[in-house]
Tab-separated table of C-alpha atoms in Angstrom:
chain	number	residue	atom	x	y	z
A	25	MET	CA	-11.187	-12.988	40.032
A	26	GLY	CA	-10.079	-9.519	38.934
A	27	PHE	CA	-6.653	-8.076	39.666
A	28	MET	CA	-6.359	-4.312	39.861
A	29	VAL	CA	-3.668	-2.442	37.937
A	30	THR	CA	-3.173	1.222	38.835
A	31	ARG	CA	-1.220	3.587	36.610
A	32	THR	CA	0.736	5.954	38.860
A	33	SER	CA	2.809	8.052	36.465
A	34	ARG	CA	2.730	9.097	32.815
A	35	SER	CA	5.425	11.152	31.106
A	36	LEU	CA	7.781	11.484	28.158
A	37	VAL	CA	11.329	10.166	28.528
A	38	ALA	CA	13.753	12.194	26.433
A	39	PRO	CA	17.376	11.309	25.662
A	40	SER	CA	19.362	11.853	28.857
A	41	SER	CA	22.141	13.777	27.096
A	42	PRO	CA	22.695	15.481	23.718
A	43	THR	CA	22.387	13.184	20.720
A	44	ALA	CA	24.144	13.054	17.358
A	45	ALA	CA	21.051	14.365	15.589
A	46	PRO	CA	21.370	17.956	14.308
A	47	ALA	CA	18.493	20.178	15.355
A	48	GLY	CA	15.556	19.881	13.002
A	49	GLU	CA	16.921	16.890	11.083
A	50	THR	CA	14.546	14.427	9.481
A	51	LEU	CA	15.786	10.989	8.539
A	52	PRO	CA	14.659	9.207	5.376
A	53	LEU	CA	13.315	5.700	5.763
A	54	SER	CA	14.229	2.736	3.590
A	55	ALA	CA	12.057	1.246	0.879
A	56	LEU	CA	11.148	-1.571	3.267
A	57	ASP	CA	10.391	0.766	6.185
A	58	ARG	CA	7.926	2.545	3.897
A	59	VAL	CA	5.977	-0.610	2.970
A	60	PRO	CA	2.414	0.522	3.804
A	61	GLY	CA	1.539	-2.659	5.690
A	62	LEU	CA	4.294	-1.981	8.242
A	63	ARG	CA	2.722	1.215	9.562
A	64	HIS	CA	1.129	-0.602	12.477
A	65	LEU	CA	1.647	-1.090	16.201
A	66	VAL	CA	3.518	-4.114	17.571
A	67	LEU	CA	2.441	-5.050	21.104
A	68	SER	CA	4.160	-7.336	23.584
A	69	LEU	CA	4.434	-8.104	27.309
A	70	HIS	CA	7.719	-9.117	28.943
A	71	VAL	CA	7.380	-10.813	32.352
A	72	PHE	CA	10.243	-10.703	34.885
A	73	ASP	CA	10.245	-12.574	38.193
A	74	GLY	CA	12.444	-9.965	39.860
A	75	ALA	CA	13.359	-12.289	42.742
A	76	ASP	CA	17.123	-12.001	42.268
A	77	GLY	CA	19.524	-9.289	41.189
A	78	LYS	CA	19.518	-5.594	42.015
A	79	ALA	CA	17.266	-3.861	44.513
A	80	GLY	CA	15.115	-0.828	43.840
A	81	SER	CA	12.174	0.020	41.654
A	82	PRO	CA	12.213	-1.692	38.247
A	83	ALA	CA	10.171	1.180	36.789
A	84	ARG	CA	12.783	3.746	37.848
A	85	VAL	CA	15.648	1.549	36.631
A	86	VAL	CA	14.046	0.988	33.217
A	87	ARG	CA	13.080	4.658	32.896
A	88	GLU	CA	16.631	5.851	33.556
A	89	ALA	CA	18.106	3.239	31.213
A	90	LEU	CA	15.614	4.173	28.495
A	91	GLY	CA	16.764	7.794	28.600
A	92	LYS	CA	20.367	6.635	28.103
A	93	ALA	CA	19.479	4.268	25.260
A	94	LEU	CA	17.606	7.044	23.455
A	95	VAL	CA	20.873	8.948	23.143
A	96	ASP	CA	22.204	6.155	20.926
A	97	TYR	CA	18.856	5.333	19.324
A	98	TYR	CA	17.619	8.920	19.028
A	99	PRO	CA	15.119	8.201	16.192
A	100	PHE	CA	13.012	6.343	18.795
A	101	ALA	CA	12.686	9.683	20.605
A	102	GLY	CA	11.395	11.441	17.495
A	103	ARG	CA	8.137	11.496	15.587
A	104	PHE	CA	6.991	10.204	12.214
A	105	VAL	CA	6.127	13.001	9.801
A	106	THR	CA	4.876	13.099	6.225
A	107	GLU	CA	6.570	15.370	3.709
A	108	GLU	CA	3.985	17.670	2.135
A	109	ASP	CA	5.539	17.756	-1.331
A	110	THR	CA	6.319	14.033	-1.737
A	111	GLY	CA	3.994	12.327	0.745
A	112	GLU	CA	7.023	10.385	2.000
A	113	THR	CA	7.155	9.311	5.631
A	114	ARG	CA	10.310	10.305	7.507
A	115	VAL	CA	11.491	10.447	11.126
A	116	ALA	CA	11.770	13.914	12.622
A	117	CYS	CA	14.531	13.852	15.249
A	118	THR	CA	12.673	16.104	17.676
A	119	GLY	CA	14.083	14.528	20.821
A	120	GLU	CA	10.652	14.800	22.446
A	121	GLY	CA	11.012	11.299	23.823
A	122	ALA	CA	9.238	8.000	24.230
A	123	TRP	CA	6.016	7.698	26.215
A	124	PHE	CA	6.551	6.019	29.584
A	125	VAL	CA	3.945	4.806	32.075
A	126	GLU	CA	4.524	3.445	35.585
A	127	ALA	CA	1.934	1.173	37.207
A	128	THR	CA	1.394	-1.217	40.108
A	129	ALA	CA	-0.585	-4.464	40.318
A	130	ALA	CA	-2.322	-5.574	43.515
A	131	CYS	CA	-1.216	-9.200	43.181
A	132	THR	CA	1.814	-11.406	42.643
A	133	LEU	CA	2.947	-12.850	39.347
A	134	GLU	CA	2.194	-16.273	40.814
A	135	ASP	CA	-1.422	-15.146	41.303
A	136	VAL	CA	-1.712	-14.575	37.548
A	137	LYS	CA	0.405	-17.595	36.499
A	138	HIS	CA	3.089	-15.312	35.060
A	139	LEU	CA	0.550	-14.301	32.408
A	140	ASP	CA	0.317	-17.819	31.076
A	141	HIS	CA	-2.546	-18.484	28.691
A	142	PRO	CA	-5.366	-17.616	29.288
A	143	MET	CA	-4.206	-14.321	30.772
A	144	ALA	CA	-5.750	-13.348	34.099
A	145	ILE	CA	-5.158	-9.638	33.444
A	146	PRO	CA	-6.316	-8.058	30.169
A	147	LYS	CA	-3.369	-6.951	28.072
A	148	GLU	CA	-4.846	-3.460	27.870
A	149	GLU	CA	-4.093	-3.013	31.592
A	150	LEU	CA	-0.410	-3.837	31.127
A	151	LEU	CA	0.240	-1.916	27.910
A	152	PRO	CA	0.625	1.877	27.937
A	153	GLU	CA	-2.318	4.052	27.090
A	154	PRO	CA	-1.454	6.393	24.213
A	155	ALA	CA	0.159	9.718	24.938
A	156	PRO	CA	-2.248	12.647	24.786
A	157	ASP	CA	-2.226	14.798	21.654
A	158	VAL	CA	0.062	12.437	19.705
A	159	PRO	CA	-1.414	9.891	17.274
A	160	PRO	CA	-0.077	6.456	18.313
A	161	LEU	CA	1.266	5.769	14.809
A	162	ASP	CA	3.372	8.950	14.956
A	163	MET	CA	5.228	7.934	18.150
A	164	PRO	CA	7.848	5.213	17.573
A	165	LEU	CA	7.816	3.839	21.130
A	166	MET	CA	5.570	3.579	24.188
A	167	VAL	CA	6.463	1.652	27.368
A	168	GLN	CA	4.686	0.667	30.579
A	169	VAL	CA	6.400	-0.958	33.562
A	170	THR	CA	3.971	-2.592	35.992
A	171	GLU	CA	5.387	-3.627	39.371
A	172	PHE	CA	3.782	-6.577	41.174
A	173	SER	CA	3.608	-7.095	44.926
A	174	CYS	CA	6.086	-9.996	44.741
A	175	GLY	CA	8.845	-7.794	43.359
A	176	GLY	CA	8.330	-9.009	39.809
A	177	PHE	CA	7.372	-6.702	36.980
A	178	VAL	CA	6.016	-6.621	33.445
A	179	VAL	CA	7.363	-4.413	30.675
A	180	GLY	CA	4.628	-3.620	28.164
A	181	LEU	CA	5.959	-2.424	24.812
A	182	ILE	CA	4.224	-0.758	21.882
A	183	SER	CA	6.360	0.169	18.892
A	184	VAL	CA	5.657	1.125	15.309
A	185	HIS	CA	6.974	-1.519	12.909
A	186	THR	CA	8.066	1.225	10.515
A	187	ILE	CA	11.102	2.102	12.643
A	188	ALA	CA	12.401	-1.418	13.312
A	189	ASP	CA	11.778	-5.042	12.474
A	190	GLY	CA	11.701	-7.709	15.180
A	191	LEU	CA	15.473	-8.085	15.325
A	192	GLY	CA	15.895	-4.318	15.444
A	193	ALA	CA	13.373	-3.914	18.237
A	194	GLY	CA	15.077	-6.702	20.175
A	195	GLN	CA	18.445	-4.978	19.669
A	196	PHE	CA	17.048	-1.719	21.055
A	197	ILE	CA	15.460	-3.384	24.082
A	198	ASN	CA	18.742	-5.107	24.857
A	199	ALA	CA	20.467	-1.717	24.711
A	200	VAL	CA	18.041	-0.456	27.368
A	201	ALA	CA	18.769	-3.599	29.401
A	202	ASP	CA	22.539	-3.080	29.026
A	203	TYR	CA	22.281	0.394	30.538
A	204	ALA	CA	19.963	-0.913	33.270
A	205	ARG	CA	22.672	-3.370	34.316
A	206	GLY	CA	25.224	-0.570	34.517
A	207	LEU	CA	27.095	-1.044	31.247
A	208	PRO	CA	28.717	2.178	29.976
A	209	LYS	CA	27.368	1.614	26.453
A	210	PRO	CA	25.260	-0.952	24.576
A	211	ARG	CA	26.999	-4.152	23.554
A	212	VAL	CA	25.777	-3.555	19.986
A	213	SER	CA	26.186	-0.066	18.525
A	214	PRO	CA	23.207	1.058	16.430
A	215	VAL	CA	23.507	1.616	12.683
A	216	TRP	CA	20.867	3.639	10.799
A	217	ALA	CA	22.122	3.131	7.184
A	218	ARG	CA	18.645	2.935	5.673
A	219	ASP	CA	20.137	3.965	2.323
A	220	LEU	CA	21.849	0.566	2.033
A	221	VAL	CA	18.548	-1.276	1.639
A	222	PRO	CA	17.775	-1.808	-2.066
A	223	ASP	CA	15.015	0.295	-3.603
A	224	PRO	CA	14.117	-1.449	-6.872
A	225	PRO	CA	11.697	0.064	-9.374
A	226	ARG	CA	8.135	-1.046	-8.824
A	227	MET	CA	5.001	-1.106	-10.870
A	228	PRO	CA	2.202	1.026	-9.445
A	229	ALA	CA	-0.215	-1.170	-7.565
A	230	PRO	CA	-3.540	-0.564	-5.864
A	231	PRO	CA	-3.584	-0.839	-2.083
A	232	PRO	CA	-4.203	-4.381	-0.813
A	233	LYS	CA	-7.775	-5.431	-0.194
A	234	LEU	CA	-8.238	-5.786	3.552
A	235	GLU	CA	-11.248	-7.979	4.158
A	236	LEU	CA	-12.034	-8.296	7.860
A	237	LEU	CA	-12.014	-11.900	9.061
A	238	ASP	CA	-13.811	-13.306	12.101
A	239	LEU	CA	-10.790	-15.142	13.494
A	240	HIS	CA	-10.571	-17.112	16.746
A	241	GLY	CA	-7.524	-17.795	18.869
A	242	LEU	CA	-5.802	-21.026	19.851
A	243	THR	CA	-2.564	-21.499	21.815
A	244	VAL	CA	-0.769	-24.857	21.769
A	245	ASP	CA	2.591	-25.960	23.191
A	246	PHE	CA	4.771	-28.376	21.223
A	247	SER	CA	7.163	-30.348	23.433
A	248	PRO	CA	10.899	-30.593	22.606
A	249	ASP	CA	10.559	-34.376	22.291
A	250	HIS	CA	7.885	-34.161	19.619
A	251	ILE	CA	9.782	-31.515	17.672
A	252	ALA	CA	13.017	-33.518	17.988
A	253	LYS	CA	11.318	-36.665	16.668
A	254	THR	CA	10.029	-34.868	13.586
A	255	LYS	CA	13.489	-33.376	12.994
A	256	ALA	CA	15.050	-36.842	13.340
A	257	ASP	CA	12.476	-38.374	10.995
A	258	PHE	CA	13.145	-35.657	8.431
A	259	PHE	CA	16.886	-36.272	8.598
A	260	ALA	CA	16.397	-40.031	8.255
A	261	SER	CA	14.135	-39.482	5.243
A	262	THR	CA	16.124	-36.801	3.410
A	263	GLY	CA	19.638	-36.674	4.877
A	264	GLN	CA	18.973	-32.975	5.570
A	265	ARG	CA	18.402	-31.097	8.790
A	266	CYS	CA	15.422	-28.930	9.599
A	267	SER	CA	14.751	-26.501	12.421
A	268	ALA	CA	12.138	-26.319	15.151
A	269	PHE	CA	10.751	-23.336	13.240
A	270	ASP	CA	10.314	-25.477	10.105
A	271	VAL	CA	8.444	-28.108	12.119
A	272	CYS	CA	6.152	-25.561	13.791
A	273	VAL	CA	5.333	-23.835	10.503
A	274	ALA	CA	4.664	-27.119	8.718
A	275	LYS	CA	2.447	-28.613	11.394
A	276	THR	CA	0.452	-25.421	11.937
A	277	TRP	CA	-0.086	-24.956	8.196
A	278	GLN	CA	-1.068	-28.599	7.764
A	279	SER	CA	-3.427	-28.533	10.760
A	280	ARG	CA	-5.104	-25.380	9.506
A	281	THR	CA	-5.440	-26.741	5.956
A	282	ARG	CA	-6.956	-29.979	7.228
A	283	ALA	CA	-9.421	-27.979	9.306
A	284	LEU	CA	-10.428	-25.878	6.321
A	285	ARG	CA	-11.014	-28.985	4.171
A	286	LEU	CA	-12.725	-31.190	6.772
A	287	ALA	CA	-15.080	-28.578	8.170
A	288	GLY	CA	-16.718	-27.903	4.828
A	289	GLY	CA	-17.046	-24.670	2.916
A	290	ALA	CA	-14.974	-23.442	-0.020
A	291	PHE	CA	-12.010	-25.684	0.761
A	292	ALA	CA	-13.926	-28.953	1.209
A	293	ASP	CA	-13.755	-30.014	-2.429
A	294	GLY	CA	-11.103	-29.855	-5.100
A	295	ASP	CA	-7.504	-28.780	-4.601
A	296	SER	CA	-7.585	-25.056	-3.957
A	297	PRO	CA	-4.167	-23.402	-3.534
A	298	VAL	CA	-3.191	-22.459	0.022
A	299	HIS	CA	-0.292	-20.292	1.095
A	300	VAL	CA	1.964	-19.842	4.104
A	301	CYS	CA	4.188	-16.779	4.424
A	302	PHE	CA	6.991	-16.067	6.907
A	303	PHE	CA	9.634	-13.377	7.061
A	304	ALA	CA	13.353	-14.124	6.701
A	305	ASN	CA	16.107	-11.856	8.006
A	306	THR	CA	18.115	-10.559	5.017
A	307	ARG	CA	20.809	-8.395	6.625
A	308	HIS	CA	23.463	-10.743	5.243
A	309	LEU	CA	22.009	-10.408	1.747
A	310	MET	CA	21.015	-6.738	1.517
A	311	LEU	CA	23.521	-4.760	3.569
A	312	ALA	CA	26.833	-5.669	1.939
A	313	GLY	CA	28.489	-6.923	5.108
A	314	THR	CA	27.490	-3.935	7.256
A	315	GLY	CA	24.455	-5.508	8.898
A	316	ALA	CA	25.831	-5.588	12.451
A	317	GLY	CA	23.879	-3.051	14.480
A	318	PHE	CA	21.326	-2.286	11.756
A	319	TYR	CA	17.898	-2.049	13.353
A	320	GLY	CA	15.621	-1.080	10.477
A	321	ASN	CA	13.365	-3.379	8.523
A	322	CYS	CA	15.471	-5.897	6.631
A	323	PHE	CA	13.501	-9.010	5.759
A	324	TYR	CA	12.009	-10.851	2.824
A	325	PRO	CA	8.558	-12.497	2.740
A	326	VAL	CA	9.028	-16.176	1.923
A	327	THR	CA	5.805	-17.596	0.511
A	328	VAL	CA	5.043	-21.285	-0.004
A	329	THR	CA	2.073	-22.247	-2.211
A	330	CYS	CA	0.718	-25.782	-2.547
A	331	GLY	CA	-2.566	-27.470	-3.307
A	332	SER	CA	-4.741	-27.880	-0.241
A	333	ARG	CA	-5.037	-31.635	-0.860
A	334	GLU	CA	-1.235	-31.975	-0.958
A	335	VAL	CA	-0.770	-30.126	2.345
A	336	ALA	CA	-3.644	-31.840	4.133
A	337	ALA	CA	-3.183	-35.437	2.970
A	338	GLY	CA	0.582	-35.843	3.067
A	339	GLU	CA	2.860	-36.473	5.999
A	340	VAL	CA	4.134	-33.505	7.959
A	341	LEU	CA	7.614	-34.324	6.618
A	342	ASP	CA	6.380	-33.476	3.111
A	343	VAL	CA	5.213	-30.078	4.327
A	344	VAL	CA	8.531	-29.485	6.101
A	345	ARG	CA	10.256	-30.234	2.779
A	346	ALA	CA	8.121	-27.623	0.985
A	347	VAL	CA	9.028	-25.032	3.626
A	348	ARG	CA	12.720	-25.906	3.378
A	349	ASN	CA	12.658	-25.683	-0.424
A	350	ALA	CA	11.201	-22.180	-0.279
A	351	LYS	CA	13.850	-21.078	2.240
A	352	ALA	CA	16.593	-22.449	-0.020
A	353	LYS	CA	15.579	-19.978	-2.755
A	354	LEU	CA	15.914	-16.940	-0.478
A	355	ALA	CA	19.246	-15.608	-1.763
A	356	GLY	CA	18.195	-15.882	-5.401
A	357	ASP	CA	14.793	-14.317	-4.775
A	358	VAL	CA	16.318	-11.368	-2.893
A	359	ALA	CA	18.812	-10.791	-5.703
A	360	ARG	CA	16.029	-10.800	-8.293
A	361	TRP	CA	13.902	-8.420	-6.223
A	362	ALA	CA	16.805	-5.993	-5.719
A	363	VAL	CA	17.079	-5.424	-9.478
A	364	GLY	CA	13.342	-5.283	-10.108
A	365	GLY	CA	13.108	-8.840	-11.372
A	366	PHE	CA	9.522	-9.506	-10.265
A	367	ALA	CA	6.454	-8.332	-12.146
A	368	GLN	CA	4.561	-8.325	-8.849
A	369	ASP	CA	6.278	-6.911	-5.782
A	370	PRO	CA	6.715	-9.776	-3.255
A	371	TYR	CA	6.103	-7.281	-0.453
A	372	GLU	CA	2.580	-6.681	-1.747
A	373	LEU	CA	1.065	-9.442	0.339
A	374	ARG	CA	-2.321	-11.044	-0.208
A	375	PHE	CA	-4.471	-10.877	2.888
A	376	THR	CA	-7.005	-13.596	2.149
A	377	TYR	CA	-8.303	-16.521	4.183
A	378	ASP	CA	-6.304	-19.012	2.123
A	379	SER	CA	-3.054	-17.446	3.413
A	380	LEU	CA	-1.396	-18.084	6.778
A	381	PHE	CA	1.249	-15.654	8.081
A	382	VAL	CA	3.804	-16.928	10.584
A	383	SER	CA	5.985	-14.775	12.825
A	384	ASP	CA	8.915	-16.211	14.807
A	385	TRP	CA	9.625	-14.470	18.143
A	386	THR	CA	12.149	-16.978	19.474
A	387	ARG	CA	15.290	-15.439	17.944
A	388	LEU	CA	14.663	-11.706	18.194
A	389	GLY	CA	16.596	-11.133	21.418
A	390	PHE	CA	13.646	-10.425	23.707
A	391	LEU	CA	14.205	-13.645	25.663
A	392	GLU	CA	17.742	-12.497	26.533
A	393	ALA	CA	16.963	-8.930	27.697
A	394	ASP	CA	18.138	-8.593	31.328
A	395	TYR	CA	17.479	-5.373	33.260
A	396	GLY	CA	19.354	-6.686	36.279
A	397	TRP	CA	16.799	-9.185	37.547
A	398	GLY	CA	17.590	-11.916	35.035
A	399	PRO	CA	16.025	-12.621	31.632
A	400	PRO	CA	12.239	-12.711	31.254
A	401	ALA	CA	10.290	-15.713	32.462
A	402	HIS	CA	7.767	-15.149	29.693
A	403	VAL	CA	7.310	-13.003	26.581
A	404	VAL	CA	3.798	-12.579	25.211
A	405	PRO	CA	3.547	-11.143	21.670
A	406	PHE	CA	0.361	-9.787	20.135
A	407	SER	CA	0.926	-9.794	16.352
A	408	TYR	CA	-2.700	-10.054	15.359
A	409	HIS	CA	-4.690	-8.110	12.789
A	410	PRO	CA	-8.324	-8.745	11.815
A	411	PHE	CA	-7.437	-9.107	8.123
A	412	MET	CA	-4.566	-11.598	8.578
A	413	ALA	CA	-4.632	-15.256	9.602
A	414	VAL	CA	-1.592	-15.304	11.900
A	415	ALA	CA	0.460	-17.794	13.900
A	416	VAL	CA	3.193	-16.551	16.262
A	417	ILE	CA	5.926	-18.950	17.375
A	418	GLY	CA	7.284	-18.215	20.833
A	419	ALA	CA	8.212	-19.991	24.048
A	420	PRO	CA	6.024	-21.087	26.975
A	421	PRO	CA	6.664	-19.532	30.394
A	422	ALA	CA	9.756	-20.793	32.214
A	423	PRO	CA	10.449	-23.428	33.430
A	424	LYS	CA	8.394	-25.017	30.658
A	425	VAL	CA	10.355	-25.801	27.503
A	426	GLY	CA	9.486	-26.358	23.885
A	427	ALA	CA	7.673	-24.111	21.431
A	428	ARG	CA	4.442	-22.217	21.962
A	429	VAL	CA	2.325	-21.569	18.866
A	430	MET	CA	-0.134	-18.712	19.390
A	431	THR	CA	-2.669	-18.422	16.603
A	432	MET	CA	-5.480	-16.221	15.446
A	433	CYS	CA	-6.030	-17.895	12.127
A	434	VAL	CA	-9.333	-19.762	11.761
A	435	GLU	CA	-12.988	-18.852	11.731
A	436	GLU	CA	-15.307	-20.377	14.294
A	437	ALA	CA	-16.493	-23.181	11.980
A	438	HIS	CA	-12.912	-24.398	11.564
A	439	LEU	CA	-11.754	-23.993	15.164
A	440	PRO	CA	-12.738	-27.426	16.618
A	441	GLU	CA	-10.970	-29.379	13.878
A	442	PHE	CA	-7.953	-27.062	13.985
A	443	ARG	CA	-7.700	-27.539	17.762
A	444	GLU	CA	-7.927	-31.314	17.371
A	445	GLN	CA	-5.216	-31.399	14.694
A	446	MET	CA	-2.839	-29.170	16.686
A	447	ASN	CA	-3.403	-31.010	19.963
A	448	ALA	CA	-2.831	-34.355	18.248
A	449	PHE	CA	0.704	-33.264	17.383
A	450	ALA	CA	1.264	-31.650	20.778
A	451	SER	CA	0.273	-34.833	22.648
A	452	SER	CA	1.881	-37.454	20.418
A	453	ALA	CA	5.151	-38.068	18.662
A	454	GLY	CA	3.795	-36.508	15.489
A	455	LYS	CA	3.056	-38.118	12.165
């Protein structure tokens, strides 16, 4: 059954009052903002029941609040530009505004299971179409608010990773939500301070090879009980604690590695190296105590490399230990990178099928954003690229609890075994 979504309004939302940006100013980006791989769109859907709280149109409330938030976060109202003499990307503080679309859906959120997987409405219907005459990668922010017949609504967000990492984007969205609830200013004041991010010398390197992969999706929910048991087993075995994130990364990496080995192909024999990479917040390490309010990119890619036999054949606790060991080296690795201590830049990632990239959406602030109707019942991220094997850790729709692992990380030949391995953990106490 199809559900019709009708876009009713399209316009730019400019800052609602004068900003601190001098006319014609362009802002330099940090060394991390300028990492070539970050010049891409980040897409997500945020589902709100809307049954309680304030009355009125959510689209109008969010639109008005967005204009207020853009006064504080005026770079989001600008445009990315490239300097002719240096080729450097900067943010022109034009004040032109973010792209904003209003829409209605001819159904209730219950009709579409609050966009639970598999989604009954294509994401393209709930995300904003690009603004005319502006390349999508030049506009930092696009928003669509779709109102459903039940009073609920979905906020569809498209942002360019160059202007903010996940924590920064969550901080901005919460600023919009603060204004929507009537606060006189955001609870967290924004800090630009891109010059505080280290810019170590780097060896010239060719652009990464982006080989397109034929990846297939799988979404699996891990219950709190199963995660808690693995955490308890790890503590009993090592005397150390681990997080739900550690468990999800370890089990997904192990399940994928087992699938690659058992389904034949290049990984079936021998002990080929496999890699998992995730991104650690480094505000406390890079910004000299001034990280509060910083919304730019400030992370470090933590990479774990092991033999495929070791990952596939051992217990999941062994894989958790490998993940924990890599995290323990974060401070030292960041310090080395900041002074140019690596021959190969750790931000020059390898996009090959033997590498799994994991993104954690549970602690970015999106699940707490409240526009006046309560926090979202569901947040659906879309962090997928055809050259990256990706797993995104999020939460299932309320009132379900636990962790939801959304993947686009295996080719068709490996999908059945990967599904079996992931479901075995989801439906049992784990190994």
